[in-house]
Coordinates of C-alpha atoms in Angstrom, one line a residue:
M186 CA 44.8 94.8 58.1
Q187 CA 45.3 93.0 54.8
T188 CA 45.6 89.2 55.2
M189 CA 48.7 87.4 53.9
Q190 CA 49.4 83.7 54.0
I191 CA 52.8 83.0 55.4
N192 CA 54.0 79.4 55.7
L193 CA 56.7 78.2 58.1
V194 CA 58.7 77.2 55.0
D195 CA 57.9 78.1 51.3
L196 CA 59.7 75.7 49.0
N197 CA 57.7 76.9 46.0
K198 CA 59.3 80.3 46.2
Q199 CA 62.7 78.7 46.3
Y200 CA 62.0 76.5 43.3
N201 CA 60.7 79.4 41.2
H202 CA 64.0 81.3 41.9
I203 CA 66.2 78.5 40.5
K204 CA 63.6 76.7 38.3
P205 CA 65.7 76.6 35.0
E206 CA 68.7 75.1 36.8
I207 CA 66.6 72.5 38.7
D208 CA 64.6 71.5 35.6
E209 CA 67.8 71.1 33.7
A210 CA 69.4 69.0 36.4
I211 CA 66.4 66.7 36.6
Q212 CA 66.3 66.3 32.8
R213 CA 70.0 65.5 32.8
V214 CA 69.5 62.6 35.2
I215 CA 66.5 61.3 33.3
K216 CA 68.4 61.3 30.0
S217 CA 71.3 59.5 31.6
C218 CA 69.1 57.0 33.4
S219 CA 71.6 57.1 36.3
F220 CA 68.8 56.9 38.9
I221 CA 70.8 55.0 41.6
G222 CA 74.4 56.2 42.2
G223 CA 76.2 57.4 39.1
E224 CA 78.0 60.6 38.2
E225 CA 75.7 63.0 39.9
V226 CA 76.0 61.3 43.3
C227 CA 79.8 61.1 43.0
L228 CA 80.1 64.8 42.0
F229 CA 77.8 65.9 44.8
E230 CA 79.8 63.9 47.4
E231 CA 83.0 65.6 46.1
E232 CA 81.4 69.0 46.1
F233 CA 79.8 68.7 49.6
A234 CA 83.0 67.3 51.1
D235 CA 84.9 70.3 49.6
Y236 CA 82.2 72.7 50.9
C237 CA 82.6 71.3 54.4
D238 CA 86.4 71.3 54.1
A239 CA 86.4 67.5 54.8
H240 CA 88.1 64.6 53.0
Y241 CA 85.1 62.4 52.5
C242 CA 81.3 62.6 52.0
V243 CA 79.1 59.5 51.7
G244 CA 75.6 60.0 50.5
V245 CA 72.8 58.0 52.1
N246 CA 69.0 58.1 52.2
S247 CA 68.5 60.1 55.3
G248 CA 70.1 61.9 58.2
T249 CA 68.8 59.1 60.5
D250 CA 70.7 56.5 58.5
A251 CA 73.7 58.7 58.5
L252 CA 73.7 58.6 62.3
K253 CA 73.1 54.9 62.4
F254 CA 75.9 54.2 60.0
I255 CA 78.3 56.3 62.0
C256 CA 77.5 54.4 65.1
K257 CA 78.0 51.1 63.3
A258 CA 81.3 52.2 61.7
L259 CA 82.6 53.1 65.2
G260 CA 81.7 49.7 66.6
I261 CA 79.1 51.0 68.9
K262 CA 76.9 48.1 69.8
E263 CA 74.3 46.7 72.2
G264 CA 74.9 47.7 75.8
D265 CA 77.1 50.7 74.9
E266 CA 75.9 54.2 75.9
V267 CA 75.9 57.3 73.8
I268 CA 75.3 60.8 75.4
L269 CA 73.0 63.2 73.5
P270 CA 70.8 66.1 74.2
V271 CA 67.2 65.5 75.4
N272 CA 66.1 68.5 73.4
T273 CA 66.4 67.3 69.8
F274 CA 64.5 65.5 67.1
I275 CA 64.0 61.8 67.9
A276 CA 66.2 60.7 65.0
T277 CA 69.3 61.6 67.0
A278 CA 68.3 59.0 69.6
L279 CA 67.0 56.5 67.0
G280 CA 70.4 56.4 65.3
V281 CA 71.8 55.2 68.6
S282 CA 69.0 52.7 69.4
S283 CA 69.2 51.2 65.9
V284 CA 72.6 49.6 66.8
G285 CA 71.3 48.4 70.2
A286 CA 73.1 51.1 72.2
I287 CA 71.5 53.2 74.9
P288 CA 70.9 56.9 74.5
V289 CA 71.7 58.8 77.6
F290 CA 70.0 62.2 77.8
V291 CA 71.5 65.5 78.9
D292 CA 69.6 68.8 79.5
C293 CA 70.0 71.8 77.2
D294 CA 71.6 75.2 77.8
Y295 CA 69.0 77.9 78.5
E296 CA 70.2 80.4 75.9
T297 CA 71.0 78.3 72.9
Y298 CA 68.9 75.1 73.5
N299 CA 71.9 73.0 72.6
I300 CA 73.4 70.4 74.9
D301 CA 74.7 71.9 78.2
P302 CA 78.4 70.8 78.4
E303 CA 78.4 71.3 82.2
K304 CA 75.9 68.4 82.5
I305 CA 77.7 65.9 80.4
E306 CA 80.4 64.5 82.7
E307 CA 78.0 63.4 85.3
K308 CA 76.4 61.1 82.7
I309 CA 79.6 59.3 81.7
T310 CA 80.0 55.7 82.8
S311 CA 82.3 52.8 81.9
Q312 CA 79.8 52.0 79.1
T313 CA 79.9 55.4 77.5
K314 CA 81.4 55.3 74.0
A315 CA 80.5 58.6 72.4
I316 CA 78.9 62.1 72.7
I317 CA 76.6 63.4 70.0
A318 CA 76.7 67.2 69.6
V319 CA 73.5 68.4 67.9
H320 CA 73.8 71.8 66.3
L321 CA 70.2 72.6 67.0
Y322 CA 68.1 75.1 65.0
G323 CA 71.3 76.0 63.0
Q324 CA 73.5 77.2 65.8
P325 CA 76.7 75.1 66.6
A326 CA 77.0 73.4 69.9
E327 CA 79.8 74.3 72.4
M328 CA 82.4 72.2 70.6
D329 CA 85.5 73.2 72.6
S330 CA 84.0 72.0 75.8
I331 CA 82.5 68.9 74.3
L332 CA 85.8 67.9 72.6
E333 CA 87.7 68.5 75.8
I334 CA 85.4 66.2 77.8
A335 CA 85.6 63.6 75.1
K336 CA 89.4 63.7 75.0
K337 CA 89.5 63.4 78.8
H338 CA 87.3 60.3 78.8
N339 CA 88.5 58.8 75.5
L340 CA 85.2 59.1 73.8
Y341 CA 84.1 59.7 70.2
V342 CA 82.4 62.9 69.2
I343 CA 79.7 62.6 66.6
E344 CA 78.1 65.7 65.1
D345 CA 74.4 65.8 64.3
A346 CA 74.6 68.7 61.8
C347 CA 71.2 67.9 60.2
Q348 CA 70.0 71.5 60.9
A349 CA 73.3 73.4 60.5
H350 CA 74.5 73.1 56.9
G351 CA 77.2 75.8 56.4
A352 CA 77.4 77.0 60.0
F353 CA 80.7 78.0 61.4
Y354 CA 82.2 77.4 64.9
K355 CA 85.3 79.6 65.3
D356 CA 85.9 79.9 61.6
Q357 CA 85.5 76.1 61.0
R358 CA 82.6 74.5 59.3
V359 CA 80.5 72.3 61.5
G360 CA 80.7 68.6 60.6
T361 CA 84.5 68.6 60.8
F362 CA 85.1 68.6 64.6
G363 CA 84.2 65.1 65.5
I364 CA 85.1 61.7 64.1
A365 CA 82.2 62.0 61.7
S366 CA 79.0 64.0 61.2
A367 CA 75.5 63.4 59.9
F368 CA 73.6 65.7 57.6
S369 CA 70.0 65.6 56.5
F370 CA 68.7 66.8 53.2
Y371 CA 65.0 66.7 54.1
P372 CA 63.2 69.2 51.8
G373 CA 62.8 71.9 54.4
K374 CA 66.4 72.0 55.5
N375 CA 68.7 74.8 54.5
L376 CA 70.1 72.5 51.9
G377 CA 67.1 70.3 51.0
A378 CA 66.4 67.7 48.4
Y379 CA 63.1 67.0 46.8
G380 CA 62.7 63.8 48.9
D381 CA 64.7 62.1 51.6
G382 CA 68.4 62.2 51.6
G383 CA 71.4 62.4 53.9
A384 CA 75.2 62.2 54.1
V385 CA 78.1 61.4 56.4
I386 CA 81.1 63.7 56.4
T387 CA 84.4 62.4 57.8
N388 CA 88.1 62.8 57.5
E389 CA 88.7 59.1 58.3
V390 CA 89.0 56.9 55.2
S391 CA 88.1 53.8 57.2
I392 CA 84.8 55.3 58.2
A393 CA 84.0 56.4 54.7
E394 CA 84.8 52.9 53.3
K395 CA 82.7 51.2 56.0
I396 CA 79.7 53.4 55.3
N397 CA 80.1 53.0 51.6
K398 CA 79.6 49.2 52.1
L399 CA 76.9 49.5 54.7
R400 CA 74.7 51.7 52.5
E401 CA 74.9 49.2 49.6
Y402 CA 74.1 45.7 51.1
G403 CA 77.4 45.4 52.8
Q404 CA 79.2 44.6 49.5
K405 CA 82.8 45.6 48.6
Q406 CA 82.0 44.8 45.0
K407 CA 78.9 43.7 43.2
Y408 CA 77.5 40.4 44.6
V409 CA 80.4 40.1 47.1
H410 CA 79.0 40.8 50.6
T411 CA 81.4 41.0 53.5
E412 CA 78.9 42.1 56.1
K413 CA 75.1 42.6 56.6
G414 CA 74.4 46.0 55.2
T415 CA 71.3 47.6 53.9
N416 CA 69.9 49.6 51.0
S417 CA 70.4 53.3 51.9
R418 CA 71.6 55.2 48.9
L419 CA 71.3 58.8 47.8
D420 CA 69.7 58.7 44.4
G421 CA 70.8 60.5 41.3
L422 CA 67.9 62.9 41.0
Q423 CA 68.4 64.1 44.6
A424 CA 72.1 64.5 44.1
A425 CA 71.6 66.6 41.0
I426 CA 69.1 68.8 42.8
L427 CA 71.4 69.2 45.7
R428 CA 74.3 70.1 43.5
V429 CA 72.3 73.1 42.2
K430 CA 71.2 74.2 45.6
L431 CA 74.7 73.8 47.1
R432 CA 75.8 76.7 44.9
Y433 CA 73.2 78.9 46.6
L434 CA 73.6 77.7 50.2
D435 CA 75.9 80.5 51.5
E436 CA 73.7 83.1 49.9
W437 CA 70.6 81.6 51.4
N438 CA 72.1 81.3 54.8
D439 CA 73.1 85.0 54.7
K440 CA 69.5 85.9 53.8
R441 CA 68.2 83.7 56.7
E442 CA 70.5 85.7 59.0
E443 CA 69.1 89.0 57.6
V444 CA 65.6 87.8 58.2
A445 CA 66.5 86.8 61.8
F446 CA 68.1 90.2 62.5
Y447 CA 65.1 92.0 61.0
Y448 CA 62.8 89.8 63.2
C449 CA 64.8 90.6 66.3
D450 CA 64.8 94.3 65.6
S451 CA 61.1 94.3 65.0
L452 CA 60.2 92.2 68.0
K453 CA 62.7 93.5 70.6
D454 CA 60.0 95.5 72.4
L455 CA 57.6 92.7 72.8
Q456 CA 57.4 90.4 75.8
I457 CA 59.0 87.4 74.2
G458 CA 62.3 85.6 74.4
L459 CA 64.4 86.0 71.3
P460 CA 67.2 83.8 69.9
K461 CA 70.6 84.4 71.4
T462 CA 73.6 83.6 69.2
R463 CA 77.0 83.1 70.8
P464 CA 79.6 85.6 69.4
D465 CA 82.2 82.9 68.4
R466 CA 80.0 81.1 65.9
S467 CA 77.5 81.6 63.1
H468 CA 73.9 80.7 63.2
V469 CA 72.3 79.6 59.9
F470 CA 68.8 79.9 61.3
H471 CA 67.2 76.7 60.1
L472 CA 64.6 77.7 62.6
F473 CA 63.8 81.0 64.4
V474 CA 62.6 80.1 67.8
I475 CA 61.0 82.4 70.3
E476 CA 59.7 81.8 73.8
T477 CA 56.4 82.8 75.5
H478 CA 54.4 81.6 78.4
N479 CA 51.2 81.5 76.3
R480 CA 52.6 79.7 73.3
D481 CA 49.6 77.6 72.4
E482 CA 47.2 80.6 72.5
L483 CA 49.7 82.6 70.3
L484 CA 50.0 79.7 67.9
Q485 CA 46.3 79.6 67.3
F486 CA 46.1 83.4 67.1
L487 CA 48.7 83.5 64.3
K488 CA 47.1 80.6 62.5
Q489 CA 43.8 82.6 62.4
R490 CA 45.8 85.3 60.5
E491 CA 47.2 82.6 58.2
I492 CA 50.7 82.8 59.8
F493 CA 51.7 79.1 60.1
C494 CA 54.3 78.4 62.8
G495 CA 55.8 75.2 64.3
I496 CA 57.0 73.8 67.6
H497 CA 60.5 72.2 67.7
Y498 CA 60.0 70.2 69.9
P499 CA 56.8 69.9 71.9
I500 CA 57.8 66.7 73.7
P501 CA 61.3 66.1 75.1
L502 CA 62.7 62.7 74.3
H503 CA 62.5 61.4 77.9
F504 CA 58.7 62.0 77.7
Q505 CA 58.3 60.0 74.5
E506 CA 56.6 56.6 74.9
A507 CA 59.3 55.1 72.6
Y508 CA 61.9 55.7 75.4
K509 CA 59.8 55.0 78.5
E510 CA 62.0 52.0 79.3
L511 CA 64.8 54.4 80.2
G512 CA 62.9 55.3 83.3
Y513 CA 63.2 59.1 83.3
K514 CA 60.6 61.2 85.0
A515 CA 59.3 64.7 85.1
G516 CA 61.8 67.1 86.5
D517 CA 64.9 65.2 85.3
F518 CA 65.6 67.8 82.6
P519 CA 64.0 71.1 83.8
V520 CA 65.4 73.4 81.2
S521 CA 64.1 71.3 78.3
E522 CA 60.8 70.6 80.0
R523 CA 60.3 74.3 80.5
A524 CA 61.3 75.2 76.9
S525 CA 59.0 72.6 75.4
S526 CA 55.9 74.3 76.6
R527 CA 57.1 77.8 75.6
I528 CA 59.0 77.6 72.3
L529 CA 57.5 78.6 69.0
S530 CA 59.2 78.6 65.5
L531 CA 58.2 81.6 63.4
P532 CA 58.3 81.4 59.6
I533 CA 61.8 81.8 58.2
Y534 CA 63.2 81.2 54.8
P535 CA 65.5 83.2 52.5
E536 CA 62.7 84.5 50.3
L537 CA 60.7 86.0 53.2
E538 CA 60.1 89.6 52.4
K539 CA 60.2 92.5 54.9
E540 CA 56.5 93.3 54.5
E541 CA 55.8 89.7 55.4
I542 CA 58.0 89.9 58.5
S543 CA 56.2 93.2 59.3
Y544 CA 52.9 91.3 59.0
V545 CA 54.1 88.7 61.5
K546 CA 55.4 91.4 63.8
N547 CA 52.1 93.3 63.7
A548 CA 50.1 90.2 64.5
L549 CA 52.4 89.5 67.4
N550 CA 52.0 93.0 68.6
E551 CA 48.3 92.8 68.4
F552 CA 48.3 89.6 70.4
F553 CA 50.5 90.9 73.2
T554 CA 48.5 94.1 73.6
K555 CA 45.4 92.0 74.3
I556 CA 46.6 89.4 76.7
P557 CA 46.2 89.8 80.4
P558 CA 49.4 91.3 82.1
L559 CA 49.8 88.1 84.2
L560 CA 50.7 86.1 81.1
K561 CA 53.5 88.5 80.3
E562 CA 55.4 87.7 83.5
G563 CA 58.6 85.6 83.7
I564 CA 60.1 86.4 80.2
R565 CA 63.9 86.7 80.5
E566 CA 65.0 90.0 79.1
D567 CA 68.6 88.9 78.5
R568 CA 67.6 86.5 75.7
K569 CA 68.4 88.8 72.8
L570 CA 70.2 88.2 69.5
V571 CA 73.8 89.0 69.8
V572 CA 75.8 90.3 66.8

């Protein structure tokens, strides 16, 4: 079998596809010398707000800061509690911790890996102020249930849409269900910059104004500081690059979905768990995550064939040393704990060709024809991609 090198993400292919537009955008910023703020940032904020069908977009320097600023703008403070999934990137929790609040973890749903709404209410206390819904891997969380619980208990809903640019939940873009949402433009995201970047989307003018100040030293005008802010701005180069890429985002998301369906059709006969998408929402497949008992052996096998995969995420948040003071123990979140030892992210990006997917499929088939039968046991057959 001829060897191919297939990376988890291939940003070089994407750049080559839109090179003239990217190069022109970069040169435009260099010529204008608007490196901090400026027209490109303002235009991107307008265009991304319009894309999300929201009133306001505030660019910041990362998705983590976007979450932190949302918490600050909502008045969440030391001693308050914020509910969030234990199966997520640590930035979700760090945004809460950065304002002194306590992240309260909830286990994930078996099929989607998103927060399990049925396990939220038992975690609500008199100190609870908000629920963060993470649209993990690109699939929207169960927003109807989350919003209903939040309304019942008078809680804010914050969306962590850092992996779900352009996804829909019941014909509405994610990022517009809660009081505010955080987006990341880390280079590998569906809408990625060429460095760090992030944004807050909201329909509340007071939140937009507050974050506008927080991101720029807490000033309402130059040298007039009404509160202790910080330096967390989206720069002009990144905004110009994002403006180019935003025009392609829907097309790229469609191609990601095509890759996902082709993967599922090619892999349906193998003893692995495949992604399952709920029928009332779109999945933009920031990641294509499978499950297998012998994940670590498979990871090394694929690496030997120059197929580079990832694990998102190998250590649930309650096992992270950074949050050991919360006092969680093994067994507290069984679904997430089980998934963390079995999940594997296969290469996925819009430019992935069918012959490359076939190469991945053939390697997987080779692996599973060689492993002992015992290792094949226990895979749920009902986890299939649903159209």
